[in-house]
Short mmCIF file of C-alpha atoms in Angstrom, two decimals:
data_model
loop_
_atom_site.label_atom_id
_atom_site.label_comp_id
_atom_site.label_asym_id
_atom_site.label_seq_id
_atom_site.Cartn_x
_atom_site.Cartn_y
_atom_site.Cartn_z
CA UNK A 1158 0.00 0.00 0.00
CA UNK A 1159 1.38 3.35 -1.02
CA UNK A 1160 1.66 5.95 1.71
CA UNK A 1161 0.80 9.41 0.39
CA UNK A 1162 2.37 12.50 1.93
CA UNK A 1163 1.83 14.95 -0.92
CA UNK A 1164 -0.55 17.03 1.13
CA UNK A 1165 2.17 17.67 3.70
CA UNK A 1166 4.44 19.28 1.13
CA UNK A 1167 1.84 20.99 -0.93
CA UNK A 1168 3.42 24.30 -0.06
CA UNK A 1169 6.85 25.39 1.09
CA UNK A 1170 7.00 26.07 4.79
CA UNK A 1171 9.57 26.09 7.56
CA UNK A 1172 7.52 23.49 9.45
CA UNK A 1173 7.07 21.01 6.61
CA UNK A 1174 10.06 18.95 7.76
CA UNK A 1175 8.45 18.44 11.15
CA UNK A 1176 5.29 17.05 9.59
CA UNK A 1177 7.40 14.66 7.57
CA UNK A 1178 9.74 13.81 10.42
CA UNK A 1179 6.99 12.91 12.88
CA UNK A 1180 5.02 10.63 10.60
CA UNK A 1181 4.95 6.98 11.68
CA UNK A 1182 3.17 5.12 8.92
CA UNK A 1183 5.68 4.07 6.26
CA UNK A 1184 8.48 6.03 8.00
CA UNK A 1185 12.07 5.09 8.67
CA UNK A 1186 11.27 4.96 12.39
CA UNK A 1187 8.84 2.12 11.88
CA UNK A 1188 11.23 0.13 9.72
CA UNK A 1189 14.20 0.31 12.11
CA UNK A 1190 12.30 0.41 15.44
CA UNK A 1191 13.09 -3.16 16.49
CA UNK A 1192 16.80 -2.86 15.70
CA UNK A 1193 16.92 0.54 17.38
CA UNK A 1194 15.38 -0.84 20.58
CA UNK A 1195 17.87 -3.72 20.70
CA UNK A 1196 20.80 -1.36 20.22
CA UNK A 1197 19.51 1.07 22.80
CA UNK A 1198 18.89 -1.73 25.27
CA UNK A 1199 22.42 -3.00 24.84
CA UNK A 1200 23.87 0.43 25.56
CA UNK A 1201 21.59 1.03 28.55
CA UNK A 1202 22.27 -2.47 29.85
CA UNK A 1203 26.00 -2.01 29.47
CA UNK A 1204 25.92 1.20 31.50
CA UNK A 1205 23.48 -0.09 34.12
CA UNK A 1206 25.42 -3.31 34.51
CA UNK A 1207 28.40 -1.27 35.69
CA UNK A 1208 26.66 1.50 37.66
CA UNK A 1209 23.23 0.38 38.91
CA UNK A 1210 24.52 -1.71 41.79
CA UNK A 1211 26.29 1.40 43.14
CA UNK A 1212 23.01 3.31 43.47
CA UNK A 1213 20.62 0.62 44.72
CA UNK A 1214 21.61 -0.95 48.10
CA UNK A 1215 19.80 -4.13 47.15
CA UNK A 1216 21.48 -6.44 49.66
CA UNK A 1217 20.74 -4.13 52.58
CA UNK A 1218 17.13 -3.55 51.53
CA UNK A 1219 16.43 -7.23 50.99
CA UNK A 1220 18.17 -8.38 54.17
CA UNK A 1221 16.33 -5.88 56.36
CA UNK A 1222 13.02 -6.74 54.74
CA UNK A 1223 13.49 -10.49 55.15
CA UNK A 1224 14.49 -10.07 58.81
CA UNK A 1225 11.22 -8.24 59.51
CA UNK A 1226 9.20 -10.87 57.67
CA UNK A 1227 10.88 -13.76 59.52
CA UNK A 1228 10.27 -12.09 62.89
CA UNK A 1229 6.57 -11.71 62.09
CA UNK A 1230 6.46 -15.33 60.89
CA UNK A 1231 7.97 -16.55 64.15
CA UNK A 1232 5.55 -14.48 66.25
CA UNK A 1233 2.56 -15.84 64.34
CA UNK A 1234 3.76 -19.41 64.85
CA UNK A 1235 4.27 -18.95 68.59
CA UNK A 1236 0.80 -17.41 69.08
CA UNK A 1237 -1.27 -19.85 67.03
CA UNK A 1238 -2.62 -21.48 70.19
CA UNK A 1239 -1.78 -24.89 71.68
CA UNK A 1240 -4.34 -26.50 73.96
CA UNK A 1241 -2.06 -28.76 76.02
CA UNK A 1242 -1.13 -26.17 78.65
CA UNK A 1243 -4.77 -25.24 79.34
CA UNK A 1244 -5.92 -28.87 79.41
CA UNK A 1245 -3.22 -29.89 81.87
CA UNK A 1246 -4.05 -26.92 84.09
CA UNK A 1247 -7.72 -27.98 84.03
CA UNK A 1248 -6.76 -31.39 85.41
CA UNK A 1249 -4.69 -29.68 88.11
CA UNK A 1250 -7.30 -27.14 89.26
CA UNK A 1251 -10.71 -28.76 88.71
CA UNK A 1252 -10.12 -31.92 90.70
CA UNK A 1253 -13.67 -33.10 91.36
CA UNK A 1254 -14.62 -36.54 90.02
CA UNK A 1255 -18.31 -35.77 89.56
CA UNK A 1256 -19.99 -35.76 86.15
CA UNK A 1257 -20.59 -32.01 86.11
CA UNK A 1258 -16.90 -31.29 86.74
CA UNK A 1259 -15.97 -33.63 83.89
CA UNK A 1260 -18.34 -31.78 81.54
CA UNK A 1261 -16.93 -28.45 82.64
CA UNK A 1262 -13.43 -29.57 81.75
CA UNK A 1263 -14.52 -30.84 78.32
CA UNK A 1264 -16.60 -27.77 77.48
CA UNK A 1265 -13.78 -25.37 78.38
CA UNK A 1266 -11.53 -27.18 75.90
CA UNK A 1267 -14.23 -27.10 73.21
CA UNK A 1268 -14.97 -23.41 73.74
CA UNK A 1269 -11.32 -22.49 73.38
CA UNK A 1270 -11.06 -24.42 70.10
CA UNK A 1271 -14.29 -22.73 68.98
CA UNK A 1272 -12.75 -19.31 69.65
CA UNK A 1273 -9.73 -20.42 67.61
CA UNK A 1274 -11.95 -21.45 64.70
CA UNK A 1275 -13.86 -18.15 64.73
CA UNK A 1276 -10.57 -16.27 64.66
CA UNK A 1277 -8.90 -18.38 61.97
CA UNK A 1278 -11.95 -18.13 59.69
CA UNK A 1279 -11.21 -14.43 59.24
CA UNK A 1280 -7.43 -14.63 58.83
CA UNK A 1281 -6.75 -18.02 57.20
CA UNK A 1282 -8.20 -18.92 53.81
CA UNK A 1283 -7.72 -22.63 54.54
CA UNK A 1284 -9.97 -22.50 57.61
CA UNK A 1285 -12.42 -20.29 55.72
CA UNK A 1286 -12.76 -22.94 53.02
CA UNK A 1287 -13.35 -25.62 55.67
CA UNK A 1288 -15.95 -23.55 57.57
CA UNK A 1289 -17.56 -21.18 55.06
CA UNK A 1290 -20.39 -20.31 57.50
CA UNK A 1291 -21.44 -20.81 61.13
CA UNK A 1292 -23.67 -23.75 60.25
CA UNK A 1293 -20.65 -25.77 59.13
CA UNK A 1294 -19.04 -25.19 62.54
CA UNK A 1295 -22.16 -26.58 64.20
CA UNK A 1296 -22.21 -29.58 61.88
CA UNK A 1297 -18.54 -30.30 62.70
CA UNK A 1298 -19.47 -30.63 66.39
CA UNK A 1299 -17.71 -27.53 67.72
CA UNK A 1300 -20.98 -25.75 68.55
CA UNK A 1301 -24.45 -26.74 69.68
CA UNK A 1302 -27.76 -25.30 68.50
CA UNK A 1303 -28.23 -23.37 71.73
CA UNK A 1304 -24.72 -21.95 71.55
CA UNK A 1305 -25.26 -20.91 67.93
CA UNK A 1306 -28.45 -19.08 68.89
CA UNK A 1307 -26.69 -17.30 71.77
CA UNK A 1308 -23.90 -16.23 69.44
CA UNK A 1309 -26.29 -14.96 66.76
CA UNK A 1310 -28.60 -13.19 69.21
CA UNK A 1311 -25.68 -11.19 70.61
CA UNK A 1312 -26.02 -7.75 69.06
CA UNK A 1313 -22.56 -6.45 68.31
CA UNK A 1314 -21.21 -4.69 65.26
CA UNK A 1315 -17.70 -6.08 65.79
CA UNK A 1316 -16.21 -9.56 65.89
CA UNK A 1317 -17.39 -12.07 68.49
CA UNK A 1318 -14.21 -14.06 68.98
CA UNK A 1319 -14.33 -13.34 72.71
CA UNK A 1320 -17.73 -14.97 73.34
CA UNK A 1321 -16.50 -18.59 73.72
CA UNK A 1322 -13.66 -17.35 75.93
CA UNK A 1323 -16.21 -15.62 78.13
CA UNK A 1324 -18.07 -18.92 78.42
CA UNK A 1325 -14.83 -20.56 79.57
CA UNK A 1326 -14.32 -17.98 82.31
CA UNK A 1327 -17.94 -18.35 83.45
CA UNK A 1328 -17.59 -22.12 83.71
CA UNK A 1329 -14.38 -21.70 85.66
CA UNK A 1330 -16.09 -19.41 88.16
CA UNK A 1331 -18.97 -21.87 88.52
CA UNK A 1332 -16.52 -24.69 89.23
CA UNK A 1333 -14.90 -22.57 91.94
CA UNK A 1334 -18.27 -21.64 93.48
CA UNK A 1335 -19.35 -25.28 93.64
CA UNK A 1336 -16.10 -26.40 95.28
CA UNK A 1337 -14.75 -28.35 92.31
CA UNK A 1338 -11.38 -26.55 92.33
CA UNK A 1339 -8.30 -27.28 94.42
CA UNK A 1340 -7.65 -23.74 95.69
CA UNK A 1341 -8.37 -20.08 94.84
CA UNK A 1342 -4.79 -19.50 93.60
CA UNK A 1343 -5.19 -22.49 91.29
CA UNK A 1344 -8.41 -20.98 89.96
CA UNK A 1345 -6.60 -17.73 89.22
CA UNK A 1346 -3.87 -19.64 87.40
CA UNK A 1347 -6.44 -21.45 85.23
CA UNK A 1348 -8.04 -18.16 84.25
CA UNK A 1349 -4.60 -16.82 83.37
CA UNK A 1350 -3.97 -19.78 81.06
CA UNK A 1351 -7.28 -19.11 79.32
CA UNK A 1352 -6.33 -15.45 78.92
CA UNK A 1353 -2.95 -16.41 77.47
CA UNK A 1354 -4.69 -18.55 74.85
CA UNK A 1355 -6.94 -15.62 73.94
CA UNK A 1356 -4.00 -13.18 73.84
CA UNK A 1357 -2.28 -15.37 71.27
CA UNK A 1358 -5.35 -15.26 69.03
CA UNK A 1359 -5.56 -11.49 69.50
CA UNK A 1360 -1.94 -11.17 68.36
CA UNK A 1361 -2.77 -13.03 65.15
CA UNK A 1362 -5.68 -10.68 64.52
CA UNK A 1363 -3.46 -7.65 65.06
CA UNK A 1364 -0.84 -8.93 62.62
CA UNK A 1365 -3.54 -9.59 60.03
CA UNK A 1366 -5.14 -6.20 60.65
CA UNK A 1367 -1.88 -4.21 60.37
CA UNK A 1368 0.47 -5.84 57.86
CA UNK A 1369 3.77 -4.38 56.73
CA UNK A 1370 3.07 -1.14 54.83
CA UNK A 1371 2.66 -2.04 51.19
CA UNK A 1372 5.20 0.56 50.07
CA UNK A 1373 8.01 -1.46 51.62
CA UNK A 1374 7.34 -4.73 49.73
CA UNK A 1375 6.75 -2.73 46.56
CA UNK A 1376 10.10 -0.94 46.63
CA UNK A 1377 11.99 -4.14 47.50
CA UNK A 1378 10.34 -6.27 44.83
CA UNK A 1379 10.73 -3.51 42.24
CA UNK A 1380 14.42 -3.09 43.07
CA UNK A 1381 15.04 -6.83 42.76
CA UNK A 1382 13.40 -7.06 39.39
CA UNK A 1383 15.15 -3.98 38.05
CA UNK A 1384 18.45 -5.38 39.25
CA UNK A 1385 17.69 -8.68 37.59
CA UNK A 1386 16.82 -7.11 34.24
CA UNK A 1387 19.65 -4.62 33.97
CA UNK A 1388 22.46 -6.18 36.00
CA UNK A 1389 22.06 -9.89 35.40
CA UNK A 1390 20.61 -10.28 31.93
CA UNK A 1391 22.61 -7.35 30.56
CA UNK A 1392 25.79 -8.93 31.84
CA UNK A 1393 25.67 -11.26 28.88
CA UNK A 1394 26.12 -8.28 26.52
CA UNK A 1395 29.03 -6.58 28.26
CA UNK A 1396 32.00 -6.50 25.97
CA UNK A 1397 35.23 -8.09 27.16
CA UNK A 1398 38.28 -5.87 26.55
CA UNK A 1399 40.67 -8.81 26.45
CA UNK A 1400 39.85 -10.95 23.44
CA UNK A 1401 41.89 -13.86 24.79
CA UNK A 1402 39.40 -14.40 27.61
CA UNK A 1403 36.29 -13.71 25.54
CA UNK A 1404 35.66 -17.39 24.77
CA UNK A 1405 36.09 -18.34 28.44
CA UNK A 1406 33.73 -15.59 29.54
CA UNK A 1407 31.03 -16.85 27.19
CA UNK A 1408 30.90 -20.11 29.15
CA UNK A 1409 31.51 -18.82 32.71
CA UNK A 1410 29.28 -15.75 32.69
CA UNK A 1411 25.93 -17.58 32.30
CA UNK A 1412 26.68 -19.85 35.27
CA UNK A 1413 27.60 -16.90 37.49
CA UNK A 1414 24.43 -15.13 36.41
CA UNK A 1415 22.32 -18.17 37.25
CA UNK A 1416 23.86 -18.48 40.72
CA UNK A 1417 23.32 -14.80 41.48
CA UNK A 1418 19.78 -14.98 40.16
CA UNK A 1419 18.94 -17.94 42.39
CA UNK A 1420 20.36 -16.22 45.48
CA UNK A 1421 18.71 -12.83 45.01
CA UNK A 1422 15.37 -13.78 43.47
CA UNK A 1423 15.12 -16.85 45.68
CA UNK A 1424 15.69 -14.65 48.73
CA UNK A 1425 12.88 -12.40 47.54
CA UNK A 1426 10.57 -15.39 46.97
CA UNK A 1427 11.17 -16.50 50.56
CA UNK A 1428 10.01 -13.11 51.78
CA UNK A 1429 6.93 -13.29 49.55
CA UNK A 1430 6.02 -16.72 50.89
CA UNK A 1431 6.43 -15.65 54.53
CA UNK A 1432 4.39 -12.45 54.21
CA UNK A 1433 1.21 -14.39 55.05
CA UNK A 1434 2.02 -17.67 56.84
CA UNK A 1435 -1.71 -18.46 57.19
CA UNK A 1436 -2.27 -18.69 53.43
CA UNK A 1437 -2.28 -21.64 51.07
CA UNK A 1438 1.36 -21.79 50.01
CA UNK A 1439 3.38 -24.97 50.46
CA UNK A 1440 5.25 -23.52 53.44
CA UNK A 1441 2.25 -21.93 55.20
CA UNK A 1442 0.95 -23.22 58.51
CA UNK A 1443 -1.53 -26.08 58.56
CA UNK A 1444 -4.24 -24.28 60.51
CA UNK A 1445 -6.84 -27.02 60.04
CA UNK A 1446 -4.46 -29.65 61.37
CA UNK A 1447 -3.86 -27.50 64.45
CA UNK A 1448 -7.61 -27.26 65.09
CA UNK A 1449 -8.02 -31.02 64.81
CA UNK A 1450 -5.03 -31.66 67.04
CA UNK A 1451 -6.25 -29.24 69.70
CA UNK A 1452 -9.78 -30.64 69.97
CA UNK A 1453 -8.80 -34.31 70.15
CA UNK A 1454 -5.68 -33.83 72.27
CA UNK A 1455 -7.42 -31.49 74.71
CA UNK A 1456 -10.38 -33.83 75.15
CA UNK A 1457 -8.12 -36.81 75.72
CA UNK A 1458 -6.11 -34.93 78.35
CA UNK A 1459 -9.16 -33.90 80.42
CA UNK A 1460 -10.64 -37.40 80.08
CA UNK A 1461 -7.46 -38.85 81.58
CA UNK A 1462 -8.09 -36.88 84.77
CA UNK A 1463 -6.95 -38.64 87.94
CA UNK A 1464 -5.32 -41.48 86.00
CA UNK A 1465 -1.79 -42.44 86.95
CA UNK A 1466 0.27 -45.64 86.68
CA UNK A 1467 0.98 -47.61 89.87
CA UNK A 1468 3.99 -46.47 91.88
CA UNK A 1469 7.04 -48.68 91.39
CA UNK A 1470 10.71 -48.51 92.31
CA UNK A 1471 12.66 -47.16 89.37
CA UNK A 1472 16.02 -48.48 88.18
CA UNK A 1473 17.76 -45.16 88.91
CA UNK A 1474 17.41 -45.66 92.67
CA UNK A 1475 20.33 -48.09 92.50
CA UNK A 1476 23.48 -46.27 93.75
CA UNK A 1477 25.50 -48.00 91.06
CA UNK A 1478 23.23 -46.96 88.20
CA UNK A 1479 25.00 -45.65 85.10
CA UNK A 1480 23.70 -43.99 81.93
CA UNK A 1481 22.61 -46.38 79.21
CA UNK A 1482 23.49 -45.71 75.56
CA UNK A 1483 23.08 -47.60 72.34
CA UNK A 1484 26.22 -49.27 71.09
CA UNK A 1485 26.67 -46.77 68.26
CA UNK A 1486 26.05 -43.60 70.28
CA UNK A 1487 28.21 -44.44 73.32
CA UNK A 1488 31.41 -43.79 71.33
CA UNK A 1489 30.83 -40.02 71.42
CA UNK A 1490 29.61 -39.91 75.01
CA UNK A 1491 32.45 -37.73 76.31
CA UNK A 1492 32.29 -35.21 73.47
CA UNK A 1493 29.40 -33.25 75.00
CA UNK A 1494 30.37 -33.54 78.68
CA UNK A 1495 29.90 -30.44 80.84
CA UNK A 1496 33.50 -29.80 81.97
CA UNK A 1497 35.04 -26.50 82.97
CA UNK A 1498 37.60 -25.06 80.59
CA UNK A 1499 40.39 -25.02 83.25
CA UNK A 1500 39.22 -27.98 85.34
CA UNK A 1501 42.03 -30.14 83.95
CA UNK A 1502 44.76 -27.71 85.09
CA UNK A 1503 46.64 -29.06 88.14
CA UNK A 1504 48.30 -26.38 90.29
CA UNK A 1505 48.67 -28.38 93.50
CA UNK A 1506 48.23 -31.95 94.69
CA UNK A 1507 45.19 -32.86 96.74
CA UNK A 1508 47.13 -33.42 99.98
CA UNK A 1509 49.72 -30.68 99.41
CA UNK A 1510 50.06 -28.14 102.24
CA UNK A 1511 49.55 -24.65 100.79
CA UNK A 1512 50.66 -21.68 102.92
CA UNK A 1513 48.00 -19.00 103.10
CA UNK A 1514 49.01 -15.43 104.07
CA UNK A 1515 46.96 -12.34 104.96
CA UNK A 1516 47.10 -9.25 102.78
CA UNK A 1517 46.99 -5.84 104.47
CA UNK A 1518 44.14 -3.72 103.06
CA UNK A 1519 44.87 -0.38 101.43
CA UNK A 1520 42.76 2.33 99.88
CA UNK A 1521 44.52 2.32 96.51
CA UNK A 1522 47.69 1.26 94.79
CA UNK A 1523 49.20 4.67 95.43
CA UNK A 1524 49.05 4.22 99.21
CA UNK A 1525 52.10 1.92 99.09
CA UNK A 1526 55.10 2.91 97.04
CA UNK A 1527 56.63 0.40 94.70
CA UNK A 1528 59.83 0.07 96.72
CA UNK A 1529 57.78 -0.71 99.85
CA UNK A 1530 55.58 -3.44 98.40
CA UNK A 1531 57.96 -6.46 98.77
CA UNK A 1532 58.06 -6.07 102.59
CA UNK A 1533 55.61 -4.76 105.16
CA UNK A 1534 58.36 -3.73 107.60
CA UNK A 1535 57.72 -0.17 108.68
CA UNK A 1536 59.49 2.38 110.90
CA UNK A 1537 57.63 4.95 112.92
CA UNK A 1538 59.77 7.83 114.14
CA UNK A 1539 59.11 10.99 116.07
CA UNK A 1540 61.16 13.86 114.81
CA UNK A 1541 61.31 17.60 114.32
CA UNK A 1542 58.85 19.69 112.40
CA UNK A 1543 60.39 18.79 109.06
CA UNK A 1544 59.69 15.12 109.50
CA UNK A 1545 56.43 13.71 108.21
CA UNK A 1546 54.23 11.19 109.85
CA UNK A 1547 54.74 7.51 109.27
CA UNK A 1548 53.41 5.73 106.22
CA UNK A 1549 51.25 3.48 108.36
CA UNK A 1550 49.34 6.47 109.72
CA UNK A 1551 48.52 7.56 106.16
CA UNK A 1552 46.35 4.47 105.86
CA UNK A 1553 43.96 5.78 108.52
CA UNK A 1554 43.74 9.57 108.29
CA UNK A 1555 45.22 12.50 106.38
CA UNK A 1556 48.74 13.57 107.29
CA UNK A 1557 49.15 16.33 109.88
CA UNK A 1558 52.27 18.37 110.60
CA UNK A 1559 53.84 17.55 113.96
CA UNK A 1560 54.32 20.39 116.39
CA UNK A 1561 57.96 21.28 117.02
CA UNK A 1562 59.14 20.77 120.60
CA UNK A 1563 62.48 21.16 122.29
CA UNK A 1564 63.92 18.14 123.98
CA UNK A 1565 61.91 15.78 121.83
CA UNK A 1566 63.54 12.44 121.67
CA UNK A 1567 64.30 10.94 118.31
CA UNK A 1568 63.94 7.32 119.27
CA UNK A 1569 62.78 4.85 116.67
CA UNK A 1570 59.82 2.49 117.03
CA UNK A 1571 60.12 -0.53 114.85
CA UNK A 1572 57.28 -2.86 113.93
CA UNK A 1573 58.05 -6.15 112.23
CA UNK A 1574 55.06 -7.76 110.57
CA UNK A 1575 56.92 -10.46 108.67
CA UNK A 1576 56.77 -13.19 111.40
CA UNK A 1577 52.99 -13.05 111.27
CA UNK A 1578 52.92 -13.51 107.53
CA UNK A 1579 54.65 -16.88 107.72
CA UNK A 1580 51.81 -18.59 109.61
CA UNK A 1581 48.10 -18.92 108.83
CA UNK A 1582 45.99 -15.95 109.75
CA UNK A 1583 44.22 -15.89 113.12
CA UNK A 1584 42.20 -13.24 115.01
CA UNK A 1585 44.66 -13.27 117.93
CA UNK A 1586 47.69 -12.48 115.79
CA UNK A 1587 45.86 -9.75 113.91
CA UNK A 1588 44.94 -8.15 117.20
CA UNK A 1589 48.56 -8.39 118.34
CA UNK A 1590 49.69 -6.79 115.07
CA UNK A 1591 47.49 -3.72 115.47
CA UNK A 1592 48.26 -3.50 119.21
CA UNK A 1593 51.98 -3.20 118.45
CA UNK A 1594 51.24 -0.19 116.25
CA UNK A 1595 50.05 1.83 119.26
CA UNK A 1596 52.58 0.48 121.73
CA UNK A 1597 54.96 3.21 122.99
CA UNK A 1598 57.55 3.15 125.74
CA UNK A 1599 56.12 4.76 128.88
CA UNK A 1600 59.42 6.42 129.69
CA UNK A 1601 59.51 7.98 126.26
CA UNK A 1602 55.92 9.18 126.62
CA UNK A 1603 56.80 11.14 129.71
CA UNK A 1604 59.53 13.00 127.88
CA UNK A 1605 57.40 13.70 124.81
CA UNK A 1606 55.18 16.75 124.69
CA UNK A 1607 51.42 16.23 124.27
CA UNK A 1608 51.55 17.22 120.64
CA UNK A 1609 54.21 14.65 119.90
CA UNK A 1610 52.22 11.95 121.65
CA UNK A 1611 49.23 12.75 119.54
CA UNK A 1612 51.20 12.57 116.31
CA UNK A 1613 52.75 9.24 117.13
CA UNK A 1614 50.21 7.33 119.21
CA UNK A 1615 46.69 8.46 118.32
CA UNK A 1616 47.28 8.60 114.61
CA UNK A 1617 48.96 5.19 114.51
#
């Protein structure tokens, strides 16, 4: 088909070339568009392959995102609700053997599982498919006709997950009022276990109500896909400067690209799968199995109330009993033994006599000079005004200048502490040591002025 453009050049004008240039039908742009796109993509890919990873912190973004997703996944798993703890507490607290007490125990278990079903119906598509309406819950045996009517007659614009839990608390109070429980503290503990079960379901509702803001998954998933398109696929088109290695690169580069693709995109797929662990993916939680396990396990536990095997003497009462291992596992028995890291270091024999010595206390390291540390022999002298008080007195109070006095004797008082360090410490010898510090010759005291006595005796 001939493309006519005569009308566009019917007259000479400065804008005629624009009308011709911008035409698409039959133009050069249409004929070379595919080749032009391939060439442009190669150039863009070549540039992005070298520079894009410097501008997008993909590893940081993906790692932080996956850590948040895994934490939410773990919290959901922990709070899904396990009936064993409540059922065992029921057997501990409601200890009556009458028929009414037995029915109370069974109905509390059933009401808790009913609350779990009502909650999971709104947050798990698997449970929703199993129980598409309330009538299916009644047909499955989790609810009676009277209970269904009470639930439907309750006028409330919000969810009614709490109603079966309220029935559990009411039954618990009735059991306590009728004397079926062991003690009031036990009754309080049972109510706390019921509340813990409800709190776990409330946590699941909160996580479903407030997911991770959608902008965060969007930016992470977009960044991964952009990186994959421009940095991984385009790597195949990057030109190799060294022609000698070009043939080798043609074989190695695809394998490296595949490995990087599996790591990055696979990491992103893990985050996508863990965003909603109550969905229908292969790795999502089996919510229906948990409901079945809870109802049958809980009922069996409360039905085994007051059942215990006969008391017998166990084999571990033998003083010579030893651990028993299979023949294959006993070879590595000592590998996991709890032994201190320095317990095998021998510094002294068991019956070796070790001399123990007392250590004089001091306020700080600076109170004793380095040249005085090897020995605790001290001299205490009374002297003129230029002399300072003894070092021993500095341990007890700040130094004071001695008053000068004529006729003051310059006798020396020597205290030897070394003999007492050679024998074990005893209160008597410590008392003797400190008594010697204040011991002064009476004759010398008479000759010393009062100020000198104070500086020597009271301060020591």
